[in-house]
Coordinates of C-alpha atoms in Angstrom, one line a residue:
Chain A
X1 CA 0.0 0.0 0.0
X2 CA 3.2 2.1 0.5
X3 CA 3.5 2.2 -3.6
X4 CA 0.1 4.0 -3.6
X5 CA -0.4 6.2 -0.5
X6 CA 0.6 7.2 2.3
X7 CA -1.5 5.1 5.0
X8 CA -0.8 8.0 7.8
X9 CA -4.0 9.9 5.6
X10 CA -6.3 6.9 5.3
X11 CA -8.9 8.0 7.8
X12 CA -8.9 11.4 6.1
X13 CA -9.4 9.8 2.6
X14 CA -12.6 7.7 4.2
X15 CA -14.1 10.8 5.8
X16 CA -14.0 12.8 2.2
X17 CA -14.9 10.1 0.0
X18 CA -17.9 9.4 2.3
X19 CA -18.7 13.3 2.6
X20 CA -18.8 13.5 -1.4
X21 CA -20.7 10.5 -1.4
X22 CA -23.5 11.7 0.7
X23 CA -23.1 15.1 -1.1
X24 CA -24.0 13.6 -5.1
X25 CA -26.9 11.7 -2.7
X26 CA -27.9 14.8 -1.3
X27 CA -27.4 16.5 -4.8
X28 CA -29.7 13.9 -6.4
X29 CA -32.1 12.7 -4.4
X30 CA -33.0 15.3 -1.7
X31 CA -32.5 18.9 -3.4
X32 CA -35.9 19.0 -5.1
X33 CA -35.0 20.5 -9.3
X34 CA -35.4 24.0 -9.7
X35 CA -38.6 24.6 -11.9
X36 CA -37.3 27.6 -13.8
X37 CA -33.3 26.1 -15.7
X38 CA -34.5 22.2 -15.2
X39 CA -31.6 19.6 -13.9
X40 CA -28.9 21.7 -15.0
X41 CA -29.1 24.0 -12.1
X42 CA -28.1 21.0 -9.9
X43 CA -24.3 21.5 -11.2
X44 CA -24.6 24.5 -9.1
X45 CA -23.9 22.5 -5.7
X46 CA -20.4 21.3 -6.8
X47 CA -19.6 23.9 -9.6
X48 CA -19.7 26.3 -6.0
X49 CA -17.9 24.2 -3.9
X50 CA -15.1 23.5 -6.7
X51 CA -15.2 27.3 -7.2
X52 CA -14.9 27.6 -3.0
X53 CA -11.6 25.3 -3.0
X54 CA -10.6 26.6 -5.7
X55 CA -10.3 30.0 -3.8
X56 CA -9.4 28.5 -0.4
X57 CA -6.3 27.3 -1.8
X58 CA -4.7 30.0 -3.1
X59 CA -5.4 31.9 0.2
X60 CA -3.7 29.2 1.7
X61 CA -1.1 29.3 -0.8
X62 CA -0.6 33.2 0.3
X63 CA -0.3 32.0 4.0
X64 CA 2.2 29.5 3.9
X65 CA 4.1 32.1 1.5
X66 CA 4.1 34.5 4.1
X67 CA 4.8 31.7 7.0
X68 CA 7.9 30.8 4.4
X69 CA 9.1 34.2 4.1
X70 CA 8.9 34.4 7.9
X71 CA 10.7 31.5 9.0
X72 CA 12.1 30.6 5.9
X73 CA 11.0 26.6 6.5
X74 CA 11.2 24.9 3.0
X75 CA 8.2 23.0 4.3
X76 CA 5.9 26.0 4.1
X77 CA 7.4 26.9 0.4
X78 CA 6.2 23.2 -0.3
X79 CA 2.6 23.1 1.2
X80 CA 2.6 26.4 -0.9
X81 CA 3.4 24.4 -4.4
X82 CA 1.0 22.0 -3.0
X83 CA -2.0 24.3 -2.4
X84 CA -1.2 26.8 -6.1
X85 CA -1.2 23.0 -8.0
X86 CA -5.0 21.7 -6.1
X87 CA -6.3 25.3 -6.9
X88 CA -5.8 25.6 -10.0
X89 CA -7.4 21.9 -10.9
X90 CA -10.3 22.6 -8.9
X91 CA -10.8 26.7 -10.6
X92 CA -10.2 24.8 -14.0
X93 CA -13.4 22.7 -12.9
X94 CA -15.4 25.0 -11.6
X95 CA -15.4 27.3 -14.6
X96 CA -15.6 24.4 -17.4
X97 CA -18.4 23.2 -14.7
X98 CA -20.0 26.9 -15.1
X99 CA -19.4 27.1 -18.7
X100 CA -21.7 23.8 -19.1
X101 CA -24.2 25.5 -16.9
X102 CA -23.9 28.9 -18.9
X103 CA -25.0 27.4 -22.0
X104 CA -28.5 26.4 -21.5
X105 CA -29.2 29.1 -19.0
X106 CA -27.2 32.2 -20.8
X107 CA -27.3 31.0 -24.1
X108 CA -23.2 30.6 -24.0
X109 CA -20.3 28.8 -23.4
X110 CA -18.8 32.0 -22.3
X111 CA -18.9 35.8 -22.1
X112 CA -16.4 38.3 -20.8
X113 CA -18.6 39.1 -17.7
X114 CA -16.8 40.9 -14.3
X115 CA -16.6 37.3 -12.4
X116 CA -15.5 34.6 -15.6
X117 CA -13.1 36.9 -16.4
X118 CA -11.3 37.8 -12.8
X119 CA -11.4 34.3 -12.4
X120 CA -9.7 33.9 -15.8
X121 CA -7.1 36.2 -14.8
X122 CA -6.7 34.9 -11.6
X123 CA -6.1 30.8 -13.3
X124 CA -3.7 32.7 -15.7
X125 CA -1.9 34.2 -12.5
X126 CA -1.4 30.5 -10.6
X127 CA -0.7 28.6 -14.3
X128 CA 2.1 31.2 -13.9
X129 CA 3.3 30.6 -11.0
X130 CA 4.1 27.0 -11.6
X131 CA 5.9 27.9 -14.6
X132 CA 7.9 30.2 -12.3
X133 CA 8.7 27.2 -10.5
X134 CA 9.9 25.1 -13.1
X135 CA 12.1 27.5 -14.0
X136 CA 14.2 28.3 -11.2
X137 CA 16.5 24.9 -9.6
X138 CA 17.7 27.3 -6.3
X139 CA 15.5 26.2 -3.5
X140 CA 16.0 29.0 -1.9
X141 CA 15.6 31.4 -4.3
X142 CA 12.6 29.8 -5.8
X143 CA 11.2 30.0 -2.8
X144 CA 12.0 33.6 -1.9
X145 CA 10.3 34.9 -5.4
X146 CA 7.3 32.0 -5.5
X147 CA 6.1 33.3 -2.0
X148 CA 6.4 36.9 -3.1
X149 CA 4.5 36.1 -6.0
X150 CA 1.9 34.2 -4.3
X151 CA 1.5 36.7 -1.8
X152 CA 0.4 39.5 -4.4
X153 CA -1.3 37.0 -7.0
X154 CA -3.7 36.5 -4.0
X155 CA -4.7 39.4 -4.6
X156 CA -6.8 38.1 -7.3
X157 CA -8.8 35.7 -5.2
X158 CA -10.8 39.0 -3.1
X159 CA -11.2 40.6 -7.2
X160 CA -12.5 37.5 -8.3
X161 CA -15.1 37.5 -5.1
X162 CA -15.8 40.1 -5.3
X163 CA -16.2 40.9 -8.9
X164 CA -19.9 40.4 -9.0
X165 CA -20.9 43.0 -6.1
X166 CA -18.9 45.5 -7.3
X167 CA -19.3 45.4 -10.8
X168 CA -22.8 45.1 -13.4
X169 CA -22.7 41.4 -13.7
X170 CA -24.9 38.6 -14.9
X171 CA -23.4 36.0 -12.1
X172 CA -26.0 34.7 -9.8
X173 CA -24.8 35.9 -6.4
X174 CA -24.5 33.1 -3.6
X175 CA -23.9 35.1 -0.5
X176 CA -24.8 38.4 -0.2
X177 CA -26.1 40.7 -2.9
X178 CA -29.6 41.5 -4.5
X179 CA -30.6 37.9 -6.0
X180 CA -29.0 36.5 -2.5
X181 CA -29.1 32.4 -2.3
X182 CA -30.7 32.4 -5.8
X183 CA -34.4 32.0 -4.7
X184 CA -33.2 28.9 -2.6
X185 CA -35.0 26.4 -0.7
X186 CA -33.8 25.2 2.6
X187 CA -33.3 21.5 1.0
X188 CA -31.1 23.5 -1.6
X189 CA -28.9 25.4 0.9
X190 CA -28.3 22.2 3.0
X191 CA -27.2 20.5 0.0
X192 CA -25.2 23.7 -1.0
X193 CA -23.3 23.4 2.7
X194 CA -22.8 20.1 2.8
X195 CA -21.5 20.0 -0.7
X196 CA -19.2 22.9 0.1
X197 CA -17.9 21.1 3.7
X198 CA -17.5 17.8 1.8
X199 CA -15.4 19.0 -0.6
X200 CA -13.3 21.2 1.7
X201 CA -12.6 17.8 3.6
X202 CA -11.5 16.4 -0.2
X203 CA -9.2 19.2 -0.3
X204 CA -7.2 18.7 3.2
X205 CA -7.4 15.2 1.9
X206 CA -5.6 15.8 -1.4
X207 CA -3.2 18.9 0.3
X208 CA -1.9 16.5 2.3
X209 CA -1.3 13.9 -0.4
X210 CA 0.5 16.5 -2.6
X211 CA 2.8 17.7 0.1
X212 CA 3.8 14.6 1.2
X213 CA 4.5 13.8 -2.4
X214 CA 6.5 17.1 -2.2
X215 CA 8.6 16.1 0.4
X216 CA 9.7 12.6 -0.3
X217 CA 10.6 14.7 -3.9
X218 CA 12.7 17.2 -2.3
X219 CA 14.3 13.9 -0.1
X220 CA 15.0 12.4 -3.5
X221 CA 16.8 15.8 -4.7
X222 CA 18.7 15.9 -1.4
X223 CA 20.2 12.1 -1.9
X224 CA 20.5 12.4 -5.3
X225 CA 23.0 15.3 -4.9
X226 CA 25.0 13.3 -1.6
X227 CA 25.3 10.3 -4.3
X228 CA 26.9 13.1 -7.1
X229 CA 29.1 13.9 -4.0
X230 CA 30.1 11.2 -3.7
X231 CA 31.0 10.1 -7.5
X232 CA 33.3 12.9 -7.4
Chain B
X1 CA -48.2 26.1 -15.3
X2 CA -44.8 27.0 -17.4
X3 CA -42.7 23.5 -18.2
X4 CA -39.6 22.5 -16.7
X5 CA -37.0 22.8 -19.3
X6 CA -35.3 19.4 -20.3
X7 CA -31.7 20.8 -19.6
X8 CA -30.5 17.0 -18.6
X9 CA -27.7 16.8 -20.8
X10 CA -25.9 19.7 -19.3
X11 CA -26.3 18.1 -15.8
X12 CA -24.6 14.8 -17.2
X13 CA -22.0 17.2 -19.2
X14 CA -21.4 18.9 -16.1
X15 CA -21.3 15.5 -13.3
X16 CA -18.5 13.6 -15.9
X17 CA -16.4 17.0 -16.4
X18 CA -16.6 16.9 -12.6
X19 CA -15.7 12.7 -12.1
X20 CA -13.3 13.2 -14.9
X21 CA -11.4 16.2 -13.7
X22 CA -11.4 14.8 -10.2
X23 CA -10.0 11.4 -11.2
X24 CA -7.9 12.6 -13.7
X25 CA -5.7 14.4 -11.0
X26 CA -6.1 11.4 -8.5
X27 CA -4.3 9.3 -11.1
X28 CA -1.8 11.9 -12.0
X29 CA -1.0 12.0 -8.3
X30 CA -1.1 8.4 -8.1
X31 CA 1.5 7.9 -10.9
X32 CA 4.0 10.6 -9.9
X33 CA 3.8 9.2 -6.2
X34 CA 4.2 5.8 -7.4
X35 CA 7.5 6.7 -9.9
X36 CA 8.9 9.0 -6.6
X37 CA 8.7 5.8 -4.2
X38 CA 10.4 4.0 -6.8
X39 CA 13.3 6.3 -7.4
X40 CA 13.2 6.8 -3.2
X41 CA 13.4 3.0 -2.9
X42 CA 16.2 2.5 -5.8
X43 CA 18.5 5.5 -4.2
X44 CA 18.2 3.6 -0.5
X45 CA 19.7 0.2 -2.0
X46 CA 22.5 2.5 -4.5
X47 CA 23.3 4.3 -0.8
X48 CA 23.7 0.8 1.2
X49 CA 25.9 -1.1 -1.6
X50 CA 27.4 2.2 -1.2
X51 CA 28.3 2.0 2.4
X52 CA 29.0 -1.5 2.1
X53 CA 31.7 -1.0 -0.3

């Protein structure tokens, strides 16, 4: 089992997958179908939960940038690596997720409204970042300028937020606003938190895979370099 | 009484981008764990015929 994962997250993996799995039921069978889009709208529950991570993790990104900076502790420039990597999958899903939902509803795959396109830029900010990290082999440097990065491409996760209560927008608008909860029963807002907690378990699930994965990487480095040593 | 549209196919569109996605990255984080365990376990036995010699 050592081959495939880490056993030390097991429990943490059970929890998640059960939480997801209680989620879809929840998403399915007990969040009665919205009379006005039809089925689609119930890609809402995990297209805002995906969306949710998706955000999460770059702000957790920005704090173990600023923890690294700090104390300098390589471990916090790697949880960071860890947390850019997860948040960029999960933004990718949620707006592929919203541009499946747009299409029926909007009549669009897409359109260069205030939130798809903050969260655009702010995908286009984090693919950066990891092509920042290929580039540079220092540890130390690359950590030094990836944290400083991270710390001001955060600033795109607030924009992205809160891009639709600022701006004219054609966004539904979850939590505060105007068109607040989207007309939402209270079967659809349970099934909208528990969709949103299960997949924030998921996340510290698959954060702690990817670090660990980090680590043993960066161990791998370390050796490889003592056996060069010792070549020479 | 206005009809429900029939908007099913985006739901299933939207459920298998969501599976997909999901298990797309579980394998990709399944392989590259799998090849670093391998490379971790090869560079233990290259450092102990190492010592040995």
């Amino acid at each position: 089992m050592q081959s495939l994962f880490p056993k030390k997250y097991l429990l943490l993996d059970i929890i998640a997958t059960i939480l997801i799995l209680c989620a879809a039921a929840m998403v399915f069978l007990y969040a009665p179908t919205e009379t006005n889009m039809g089925l689609v709208q119930k890609v809402f529950y995990f297209h805002v939960a995906y969306a949710w991570v998706g955000m999460l993790s770059f702000v957790v990104a920005c704090a173990f940038s600023i923890v690294y900076l700090s104390k300098k502790d390589l471990r916090c420039d790697l949880a960071s690596e860890a947390a850019v990597e997860i948040g960029l999958v999960f933004t990718l899903l949620a707006v592929g997720s919203g541009s499946i939902w747009a299409r029926p509803i909007w009549n669009t795959w897409w359109t260069w409204d205030p939130r798809l396109t903050t969260t655009t830029i702010m995908a286009l900010v984090y693919i950066g970042s990891m092509f920042l990290r290929k580039s540079i082999d220092d540890p130390n440097k690359r950590g030094r300028i990836l944290s400083i990065y991270c710390i001001i491409g955060c600033a795109s996760v607030p924009l992205t937020f809160f891009s639709i209560r600022g701006y004219r927008s054609i966004h539904p608008v979850v939590i505060g606003g105007a068109s607040s909860g989207m007309n939402m029963t209270p079967e659809m807002l349970q099934t909208l938190i528990f969709s949103v907690i299960a997949f924030t378990a998921f996340y510290l699930a698959l954060l702690a895979h990817r670090y660990t994965y980090a680590k043993v990487r960066e161990d791998v480095e370390i050796t490889k370099l003592e056996l060069e040593d010792m070549d020479e | 009484m206005s009809e429900i549209p029939d908007t099913t196919a985006y739901l299933i569109a939207g459920y298998t981008l969501f599976v997909l996605g999901t298990a797309a990255y579980i394998i990709y984080l399944t392989v590259k764990w799998k090849k670093i365990v391998r490379l971790k376990s090869e560079q233990a036995d290259l450092l102990k015929r190492r010592q040995q010699h």
